[in-house]
Coordinates of C-alpha atoms and ligand atoms in Angstrom, one line a residue:
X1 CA 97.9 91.6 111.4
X2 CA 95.6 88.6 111.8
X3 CA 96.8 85.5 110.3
X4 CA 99.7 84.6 112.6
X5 CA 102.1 81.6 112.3
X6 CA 103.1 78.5 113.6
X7 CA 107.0 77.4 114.8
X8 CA 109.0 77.1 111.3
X9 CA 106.2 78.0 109.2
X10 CA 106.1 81.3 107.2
X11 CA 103.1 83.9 108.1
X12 CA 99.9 82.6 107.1
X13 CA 98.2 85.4 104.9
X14 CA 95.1 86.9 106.7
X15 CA 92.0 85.9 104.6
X16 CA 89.8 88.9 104.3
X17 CA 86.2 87.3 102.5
X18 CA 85.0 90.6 100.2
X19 CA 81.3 90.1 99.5
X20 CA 80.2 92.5 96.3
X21 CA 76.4 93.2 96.1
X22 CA 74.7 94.0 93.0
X23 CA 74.7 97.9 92.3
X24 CA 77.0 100.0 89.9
X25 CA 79.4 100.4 92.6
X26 CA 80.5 96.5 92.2
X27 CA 82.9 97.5 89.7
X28 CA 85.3 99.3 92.1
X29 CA 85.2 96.3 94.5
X30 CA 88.2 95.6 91.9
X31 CA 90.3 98.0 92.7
X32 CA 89.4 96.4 96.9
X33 CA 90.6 93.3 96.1
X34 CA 93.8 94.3 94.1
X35 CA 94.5 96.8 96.9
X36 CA 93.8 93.8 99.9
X37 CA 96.2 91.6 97.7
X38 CA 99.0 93.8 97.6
X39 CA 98.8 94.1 101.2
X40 CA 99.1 90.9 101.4
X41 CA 95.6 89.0 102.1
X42 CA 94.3 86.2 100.9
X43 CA 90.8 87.3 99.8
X44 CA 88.0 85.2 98.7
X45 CA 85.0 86.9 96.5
X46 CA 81.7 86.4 97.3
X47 CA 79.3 88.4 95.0
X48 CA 75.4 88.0 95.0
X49 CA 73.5 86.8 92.1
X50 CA 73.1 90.9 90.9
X51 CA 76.8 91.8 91.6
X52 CA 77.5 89.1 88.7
X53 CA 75.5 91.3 86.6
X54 CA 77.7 94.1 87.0
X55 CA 81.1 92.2 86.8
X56 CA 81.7 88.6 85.7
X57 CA 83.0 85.9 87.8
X58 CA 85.9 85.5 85.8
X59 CA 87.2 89.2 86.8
X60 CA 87.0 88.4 90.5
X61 CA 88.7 85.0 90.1
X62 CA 91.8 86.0 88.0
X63 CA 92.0 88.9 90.6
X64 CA 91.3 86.4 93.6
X65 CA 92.9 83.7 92.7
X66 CA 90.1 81.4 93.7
X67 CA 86.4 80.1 92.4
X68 CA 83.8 82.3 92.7
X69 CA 80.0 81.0 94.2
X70 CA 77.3 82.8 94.7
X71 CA 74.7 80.3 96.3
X72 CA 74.8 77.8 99.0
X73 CA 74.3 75.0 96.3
X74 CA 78.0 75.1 94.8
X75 CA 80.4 73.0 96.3
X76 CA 77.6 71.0 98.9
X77 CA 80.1 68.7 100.2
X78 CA 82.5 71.0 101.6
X79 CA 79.4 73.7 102.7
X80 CA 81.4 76.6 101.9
X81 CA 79.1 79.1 103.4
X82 CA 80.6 77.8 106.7
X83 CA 83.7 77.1 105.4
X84 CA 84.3 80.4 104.6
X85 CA 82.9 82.2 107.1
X86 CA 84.7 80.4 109.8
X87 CA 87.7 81.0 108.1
X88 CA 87.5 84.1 107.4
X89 CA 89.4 87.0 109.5
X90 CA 88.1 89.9 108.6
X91 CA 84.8 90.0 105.6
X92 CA 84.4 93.4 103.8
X93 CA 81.5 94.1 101.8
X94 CA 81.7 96.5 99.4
X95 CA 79.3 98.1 98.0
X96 CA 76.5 97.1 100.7
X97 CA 73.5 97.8 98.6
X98 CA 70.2 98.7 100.7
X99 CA 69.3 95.0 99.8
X100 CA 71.9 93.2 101.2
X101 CA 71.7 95.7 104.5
X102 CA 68.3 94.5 105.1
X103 CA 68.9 91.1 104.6
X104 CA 72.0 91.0 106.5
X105 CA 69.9 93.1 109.4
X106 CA 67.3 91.0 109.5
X107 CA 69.3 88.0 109.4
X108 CA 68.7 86.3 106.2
X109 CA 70.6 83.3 104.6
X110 CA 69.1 83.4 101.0
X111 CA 72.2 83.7 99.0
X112 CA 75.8 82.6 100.0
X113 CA 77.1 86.3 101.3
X114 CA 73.9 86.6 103.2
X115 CA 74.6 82.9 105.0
X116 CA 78.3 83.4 105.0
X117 CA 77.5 86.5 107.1
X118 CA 75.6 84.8 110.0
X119 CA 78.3 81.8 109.9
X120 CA 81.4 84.4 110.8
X121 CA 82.3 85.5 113.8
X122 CA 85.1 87.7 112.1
X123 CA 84.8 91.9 112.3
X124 CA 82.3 93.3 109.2
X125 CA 83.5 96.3 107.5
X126 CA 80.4 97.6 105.7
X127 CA 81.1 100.3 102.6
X128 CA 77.5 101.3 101.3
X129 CA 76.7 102.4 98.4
X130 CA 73.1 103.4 96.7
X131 CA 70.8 106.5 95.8
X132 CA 70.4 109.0 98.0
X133 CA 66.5 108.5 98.9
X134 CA 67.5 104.5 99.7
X135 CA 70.1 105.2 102.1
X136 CA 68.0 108.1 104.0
X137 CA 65.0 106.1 104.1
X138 CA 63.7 105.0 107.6
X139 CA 64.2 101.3 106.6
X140 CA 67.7 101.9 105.7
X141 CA 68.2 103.6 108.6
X142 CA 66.9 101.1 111.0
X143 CA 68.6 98.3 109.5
X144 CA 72.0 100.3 109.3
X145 CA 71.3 101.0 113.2
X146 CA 71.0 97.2 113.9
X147 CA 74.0 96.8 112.1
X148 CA 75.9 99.0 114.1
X149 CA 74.4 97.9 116.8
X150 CA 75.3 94.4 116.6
X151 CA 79.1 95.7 116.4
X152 CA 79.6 95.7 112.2
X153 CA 81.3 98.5 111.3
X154 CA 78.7 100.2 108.6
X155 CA 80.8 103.1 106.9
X156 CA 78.4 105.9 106.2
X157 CA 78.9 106.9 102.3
X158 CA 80.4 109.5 100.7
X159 CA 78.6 112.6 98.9
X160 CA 79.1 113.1 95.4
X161 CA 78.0 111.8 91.6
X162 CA 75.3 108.9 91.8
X163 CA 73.9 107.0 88.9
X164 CA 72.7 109.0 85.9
X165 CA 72.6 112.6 86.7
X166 CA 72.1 112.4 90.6
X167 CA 74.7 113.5 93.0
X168 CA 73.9 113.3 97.3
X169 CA 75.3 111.0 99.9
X170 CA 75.1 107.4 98.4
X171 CA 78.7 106.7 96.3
X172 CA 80.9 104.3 97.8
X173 CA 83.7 105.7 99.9
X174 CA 87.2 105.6 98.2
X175 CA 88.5 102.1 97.6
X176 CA 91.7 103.1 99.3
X177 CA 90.1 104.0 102.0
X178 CA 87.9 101.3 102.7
X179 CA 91.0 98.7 102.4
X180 CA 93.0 101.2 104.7
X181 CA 90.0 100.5 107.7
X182 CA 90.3 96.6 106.5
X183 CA 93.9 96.5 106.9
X184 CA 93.6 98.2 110.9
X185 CA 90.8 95.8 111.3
X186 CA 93.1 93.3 110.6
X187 CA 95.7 94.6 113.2
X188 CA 93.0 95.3 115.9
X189 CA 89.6 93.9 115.3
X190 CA 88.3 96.5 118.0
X191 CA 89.8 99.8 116.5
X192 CA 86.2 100.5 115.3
X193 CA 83.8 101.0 118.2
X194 CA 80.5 103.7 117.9
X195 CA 82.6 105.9 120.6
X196 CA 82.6 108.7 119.0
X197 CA 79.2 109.6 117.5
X198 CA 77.6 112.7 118.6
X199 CA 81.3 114.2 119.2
X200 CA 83.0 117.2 117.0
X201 CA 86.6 116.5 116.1
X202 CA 88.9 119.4 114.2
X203 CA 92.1 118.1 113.0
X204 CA 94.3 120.1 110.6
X205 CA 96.6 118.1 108.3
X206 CA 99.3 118.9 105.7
X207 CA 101.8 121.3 105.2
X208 CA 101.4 125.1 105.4
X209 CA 103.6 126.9 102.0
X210 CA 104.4 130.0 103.0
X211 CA 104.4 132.6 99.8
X212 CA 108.5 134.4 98.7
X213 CA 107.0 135.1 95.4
X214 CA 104.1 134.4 93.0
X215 CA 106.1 131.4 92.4
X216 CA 108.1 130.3 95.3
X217 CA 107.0 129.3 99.1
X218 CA 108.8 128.2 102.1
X219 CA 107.2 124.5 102.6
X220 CA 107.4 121.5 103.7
X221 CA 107.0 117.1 103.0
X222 CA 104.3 117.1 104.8
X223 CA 101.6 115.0 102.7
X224 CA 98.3 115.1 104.8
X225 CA 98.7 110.8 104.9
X226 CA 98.7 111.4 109.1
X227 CA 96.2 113.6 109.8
X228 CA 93.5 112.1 107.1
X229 CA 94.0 109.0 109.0
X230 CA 93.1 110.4 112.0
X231 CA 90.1 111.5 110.3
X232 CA 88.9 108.6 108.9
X233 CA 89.2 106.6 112.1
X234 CA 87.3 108.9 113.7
X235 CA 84.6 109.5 111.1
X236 CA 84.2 105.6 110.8
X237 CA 83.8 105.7 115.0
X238 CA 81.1 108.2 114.5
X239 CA 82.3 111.6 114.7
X240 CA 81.6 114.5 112.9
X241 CA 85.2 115.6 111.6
X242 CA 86.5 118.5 109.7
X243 CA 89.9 118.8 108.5
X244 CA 91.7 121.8 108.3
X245 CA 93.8 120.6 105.1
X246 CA 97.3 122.4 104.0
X247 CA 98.3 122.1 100.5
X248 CA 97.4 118.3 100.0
X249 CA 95.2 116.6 97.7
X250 CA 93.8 113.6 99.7
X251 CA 89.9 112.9 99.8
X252 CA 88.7 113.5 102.8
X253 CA 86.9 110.8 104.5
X254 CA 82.9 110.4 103.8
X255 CA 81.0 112.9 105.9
X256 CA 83.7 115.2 106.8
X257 CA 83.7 118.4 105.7
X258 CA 87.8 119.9 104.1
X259 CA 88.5 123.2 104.7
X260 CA 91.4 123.5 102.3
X261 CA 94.2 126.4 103.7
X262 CA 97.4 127.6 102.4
X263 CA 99.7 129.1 104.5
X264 CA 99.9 129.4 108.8
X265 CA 98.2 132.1 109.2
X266 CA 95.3 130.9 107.0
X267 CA 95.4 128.0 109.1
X268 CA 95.4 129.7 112.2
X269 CA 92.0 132.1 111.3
X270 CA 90.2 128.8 110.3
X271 CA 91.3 126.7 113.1
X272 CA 90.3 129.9 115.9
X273 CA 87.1 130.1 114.0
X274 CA 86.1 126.1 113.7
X275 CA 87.3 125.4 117.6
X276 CA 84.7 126.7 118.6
X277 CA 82.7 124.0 117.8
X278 CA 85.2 121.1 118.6
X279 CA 84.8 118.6 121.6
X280 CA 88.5 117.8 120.6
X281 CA 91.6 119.0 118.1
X282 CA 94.4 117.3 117.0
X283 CA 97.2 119.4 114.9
X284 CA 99.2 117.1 112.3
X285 CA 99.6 120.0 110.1
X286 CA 103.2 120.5 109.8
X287 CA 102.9 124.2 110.2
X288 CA 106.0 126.6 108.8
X289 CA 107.5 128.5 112.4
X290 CA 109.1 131.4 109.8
X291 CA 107.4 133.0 106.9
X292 CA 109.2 135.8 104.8
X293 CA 109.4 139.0 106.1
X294 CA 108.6 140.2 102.9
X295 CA 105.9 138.9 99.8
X296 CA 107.4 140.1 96.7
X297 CA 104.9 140.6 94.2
X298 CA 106.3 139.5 91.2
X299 CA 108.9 136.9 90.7
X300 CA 111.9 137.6 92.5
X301 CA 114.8 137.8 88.8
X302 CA 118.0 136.1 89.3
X303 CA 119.1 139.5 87.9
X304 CA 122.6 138.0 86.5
X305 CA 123.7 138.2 90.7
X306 CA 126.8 136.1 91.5
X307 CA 125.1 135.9 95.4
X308 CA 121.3 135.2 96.1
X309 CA 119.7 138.3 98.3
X310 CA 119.4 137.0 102.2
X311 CA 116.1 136.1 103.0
X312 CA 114.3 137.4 105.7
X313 CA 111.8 135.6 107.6
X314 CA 110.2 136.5 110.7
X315 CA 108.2 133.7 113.4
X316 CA 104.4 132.8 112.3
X317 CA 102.2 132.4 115.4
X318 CA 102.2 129.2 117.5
X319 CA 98.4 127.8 117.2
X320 CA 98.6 125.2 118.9
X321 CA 100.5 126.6 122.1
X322 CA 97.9 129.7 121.3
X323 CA 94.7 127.0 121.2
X324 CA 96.1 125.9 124.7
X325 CA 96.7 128.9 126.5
X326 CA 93.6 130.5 125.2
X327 CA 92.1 127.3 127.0
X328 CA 93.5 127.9 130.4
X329 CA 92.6 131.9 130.4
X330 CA 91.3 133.5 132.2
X331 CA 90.3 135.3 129.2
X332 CA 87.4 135.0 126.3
X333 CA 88.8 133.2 123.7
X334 CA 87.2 130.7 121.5
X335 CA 89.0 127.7 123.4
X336 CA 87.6 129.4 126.5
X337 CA 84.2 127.6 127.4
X338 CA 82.3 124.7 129.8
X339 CA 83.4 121.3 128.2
X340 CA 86.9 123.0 126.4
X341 CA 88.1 120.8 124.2
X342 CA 90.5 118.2 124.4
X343 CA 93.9 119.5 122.5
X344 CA 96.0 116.6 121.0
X345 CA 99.3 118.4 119.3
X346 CA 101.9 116.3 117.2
X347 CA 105.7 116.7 117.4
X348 CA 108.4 116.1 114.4
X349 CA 111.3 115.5 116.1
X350 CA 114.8 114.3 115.4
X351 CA 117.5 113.6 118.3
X352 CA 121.0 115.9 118.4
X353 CA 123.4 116.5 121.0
X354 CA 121.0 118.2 123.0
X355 CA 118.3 115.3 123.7
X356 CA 117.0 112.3 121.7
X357 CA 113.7 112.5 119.9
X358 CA 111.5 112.0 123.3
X359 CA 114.0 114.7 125.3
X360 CA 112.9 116.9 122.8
X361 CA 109.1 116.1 122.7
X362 CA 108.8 116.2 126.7
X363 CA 110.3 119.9 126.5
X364 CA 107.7 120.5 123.7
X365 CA 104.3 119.0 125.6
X366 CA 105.7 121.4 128.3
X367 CA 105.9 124.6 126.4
X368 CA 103.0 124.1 123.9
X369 CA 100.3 122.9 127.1
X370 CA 98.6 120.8 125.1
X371 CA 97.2 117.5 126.7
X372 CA 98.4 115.3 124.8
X373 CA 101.5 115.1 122.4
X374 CA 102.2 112.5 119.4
X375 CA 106.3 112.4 119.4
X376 CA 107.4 110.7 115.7
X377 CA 111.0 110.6 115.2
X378 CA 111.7 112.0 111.3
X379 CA 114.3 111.8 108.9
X380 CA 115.6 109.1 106.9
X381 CA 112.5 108.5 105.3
X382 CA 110.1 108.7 108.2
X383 CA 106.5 110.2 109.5
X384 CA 106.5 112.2 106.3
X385 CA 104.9 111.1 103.4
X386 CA 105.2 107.4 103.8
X387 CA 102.3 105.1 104.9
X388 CA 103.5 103.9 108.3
X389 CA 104.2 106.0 111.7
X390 CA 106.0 105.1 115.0
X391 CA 105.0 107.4 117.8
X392 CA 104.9 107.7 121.7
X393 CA 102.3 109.6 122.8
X394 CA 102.7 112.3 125.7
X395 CA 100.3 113.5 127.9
X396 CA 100.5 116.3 130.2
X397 CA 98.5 114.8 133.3
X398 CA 101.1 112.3 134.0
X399 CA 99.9 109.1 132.5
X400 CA 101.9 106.5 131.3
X401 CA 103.4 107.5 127.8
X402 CA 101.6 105.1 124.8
X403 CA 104.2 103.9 122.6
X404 CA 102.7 103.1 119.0
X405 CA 105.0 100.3 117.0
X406 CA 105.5 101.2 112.9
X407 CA 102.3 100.3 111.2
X408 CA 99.8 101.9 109.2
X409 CA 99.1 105.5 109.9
X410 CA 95.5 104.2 110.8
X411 CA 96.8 102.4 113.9
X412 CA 97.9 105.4 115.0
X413 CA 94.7 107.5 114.6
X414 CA 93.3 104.4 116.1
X415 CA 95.2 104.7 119.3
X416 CA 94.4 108.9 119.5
X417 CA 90.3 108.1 118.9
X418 CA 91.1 105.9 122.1
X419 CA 92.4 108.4 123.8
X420 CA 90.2 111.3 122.7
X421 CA 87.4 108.6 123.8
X422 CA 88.2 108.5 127.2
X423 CA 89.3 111.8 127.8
X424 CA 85.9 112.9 126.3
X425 CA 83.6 110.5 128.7
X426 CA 85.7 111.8 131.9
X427 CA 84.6 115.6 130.7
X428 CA 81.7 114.6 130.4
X429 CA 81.3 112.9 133.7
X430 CA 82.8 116.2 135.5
X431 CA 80.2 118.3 133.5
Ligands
PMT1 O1 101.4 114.5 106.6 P1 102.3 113.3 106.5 O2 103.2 113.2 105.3 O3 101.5 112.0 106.9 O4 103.3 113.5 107.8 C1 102.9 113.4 109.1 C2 103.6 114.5 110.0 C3 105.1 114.1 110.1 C4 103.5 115.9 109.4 C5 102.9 114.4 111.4 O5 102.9 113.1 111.9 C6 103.5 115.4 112.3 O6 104.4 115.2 113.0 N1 102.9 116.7 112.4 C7 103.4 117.8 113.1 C8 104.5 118.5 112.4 C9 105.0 119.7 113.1 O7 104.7 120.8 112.7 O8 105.7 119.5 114.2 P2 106.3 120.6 115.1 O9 107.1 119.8 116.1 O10 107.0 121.6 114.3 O11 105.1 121.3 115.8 C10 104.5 120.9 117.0 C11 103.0 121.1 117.0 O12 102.8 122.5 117.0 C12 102.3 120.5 115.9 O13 101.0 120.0 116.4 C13 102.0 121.7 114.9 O14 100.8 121.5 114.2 C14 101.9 122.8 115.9 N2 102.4 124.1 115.4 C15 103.7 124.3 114.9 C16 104.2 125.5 114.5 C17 103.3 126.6 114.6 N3 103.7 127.8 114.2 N4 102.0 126.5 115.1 C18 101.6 125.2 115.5 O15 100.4 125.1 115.9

């Protein structure tokens, strides 16, 4: 993470500046800040004039820590649009009202966000937030298209409840969500190029339950945390993503559309009806390899038996290896077409006496074919569930493998939208 130290000293906290424009959304720029400072930065508030007349300064500086400004005109001597702007390593604003797009596009300095934001050199995470019929108008547009252009990272934002009685595309995308891209920001101020726009990513996450009883399933810890970061790295690089999502509750990142599945099978119809749309997959889901022979169809009675019956469970089919396969043909499947997609599988692994964790994820690149393979060691409290992921990634034409240190589950996605990237331009290029 940026900040770094120097010989003897302890870390010096990364200082993220979050400016807060003046719509309804300012209120949740709260929740930001309390989520940047329990990760650790040091954040400095900078609202406009409006933001102040949705939440007072003195909410932002008990939560900060530190004054609050809003014009260029407070503190003169030590000119702390400069100040702060060169300090700054990373500047979120959040919400980015139409206003402060345009005057950030065009380049304005009338308020102290506005001139902080020409001063910095650090990355811009945008998270806009407005009515519908602002953010699709051709100004809008063009400004957020400059933006982007000039290498901020504008967020589009999520669909749902507006102001009033409105819902559309305009409410600001989950604060967790927007501090999860500023904390991979932090870590690699380049893990959010345009890259992907115009391409169609499918990634399932989750666990697959599969049904005993009305009441009882064969699951597993799976929590979805992997695969919706994937997502949300890609969608903030541009791409259109749908998740395939087993039995988890996360909120999808803004744009994507959740196709919510239960059990392997289920996941399997919707995945070999979706890829056919799909530049690229990647499989987190932990899918169930067994499912009960048998669904009983009422709950199974403990019946006063000393012994529980045996259960019986026969082998779900193997998407991915199925996805891959279907790929190569010769045959008509729905993998089977001019530009097939890229297939990027996952493996949870554990080392025994038979191979260590990457032993074990070389044999399973083999036998699945898929091109690439995410190998993350589990048990003892990792991969599942948890925020941060270790993984070396496999791939199947011989490349070096990419070995990902523990850090946020962003990082991670980060390294496969690299990946997917360039695998996608040399398709392209062979096209
Ligand atoms: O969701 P989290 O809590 O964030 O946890 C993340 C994770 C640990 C679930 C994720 O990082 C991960 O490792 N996902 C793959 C889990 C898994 O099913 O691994 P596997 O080694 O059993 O399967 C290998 C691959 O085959 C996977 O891509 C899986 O989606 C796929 N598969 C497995 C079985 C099956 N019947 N069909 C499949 O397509």
């Amino acid at each position: 993470m940026a900040g770094g130290t120097t010989e003897g000293a302890p870390p010096r906290a990364p200082k993220v500046l979050l400016g807060v424009a003046g719509g309804i959304a300012a209120y949740k720029a709260c929740e930001i800040l309390r989520l940047l400072r329990s990760a650790g930065a040091d954040v400095i508030v900078v609202p406009t004039p409006n933001a102040l007349k949705f939440i007072g300064a003195a909410t932002f500086e008990a939560l900060s820590g530190h004054p609050v400004a809003t014009d260029v005109f407070t503190d003169v001597p030590h000119v702390a649009h400069v100040a702060t702007g060169q300090q700054a390593d990373l500047v979120v604003v959040a919400p980015a009202t139409a206003d402060l797009l345009a005057r950030a596009a065009a380049g304005r300095a009338d308020d102290l966000l506005a001139a902080t934001l020409l001063v910095t050199r650090a990355p811009v995470l945008m998270a806009p937030a407005m009515h519908t019929e602002m953010w699709t108008h051709p100004a809008t547009v063009e400004n957020v298209q400059r933006l982007r252009q000039r290498g901020l990272t504008v967020l589009d934002p999520a669909v749902g409840r507006l102001t009033g009685a409105d819902s559309g595309a305009g409410r600001l995308p989950e604060p967790d969500q927007i501090v999860a891209l500023a904390l991979l920001l932090l870590r690699r101020p380049d893990a959010l190029p345009r890259d992907l726009v115009g391409r169609r990513l499918l990634v399932t996450a989750g666990g697959t339950r599969e049904p005993l009883d009305p009441v009882r399933y064969l699951g597993n810890r799976s929590s979805g945390k992997q695969g919706f970061a994937v997502a949300l790295v890609a969608a903030a690089r541009g791409a259109q993503v749908t998740v395939v999502a087993a039995n988890t509750a996360l909120i999808g990142p803004p744009g994507a559309t959740i196709v919510p599945v239960a059990d392997a099978r289920d996941l399997q119809a919707r995945v070999t009806e979706l890829v056919t749309d799909a530049d690229a997959v990647v499989m987190a889901a932990a899918v169930a390899d067994f499912r009960p022979k048998v669904i009983v169809a009422s709950k199974i009675k403990k019946d006063n038996r000393s012994e529980p019956a045996a259960l019986e469970l026969v082998t779900n089919p193997d998407i991915l290896a199925g996805l891959a396969a279907d790929r190569a043909g010769p045959g008509s499947g729905p993998a089977q077409r001019p530009g097939m997609p890229v297939i990027v599988g996952f493996a949870a692994e554990t080392g025994d006496e038979h191979g260590s964790v990457l032993d074990h994820g070389r044999a399973k690149l083999a036998r699945k074919g898929c091109d690439l393979l995410v190998v993350n060691g589990v048990g003892d409290g990792r991969a599942f569930e948890v925020d941060d992921n270790a993984a070396v990634i496999l791939a199947a034409d011989g490349s070096d493998p990419i070995d990902v240190p523990l850090g946020p589950k962003t990082v991670l996605g980060a390294v496969i939208c690299d990946e997917l990237s360039r695998r996608l331009s040399t398709v392209d290029a062979a096209l």
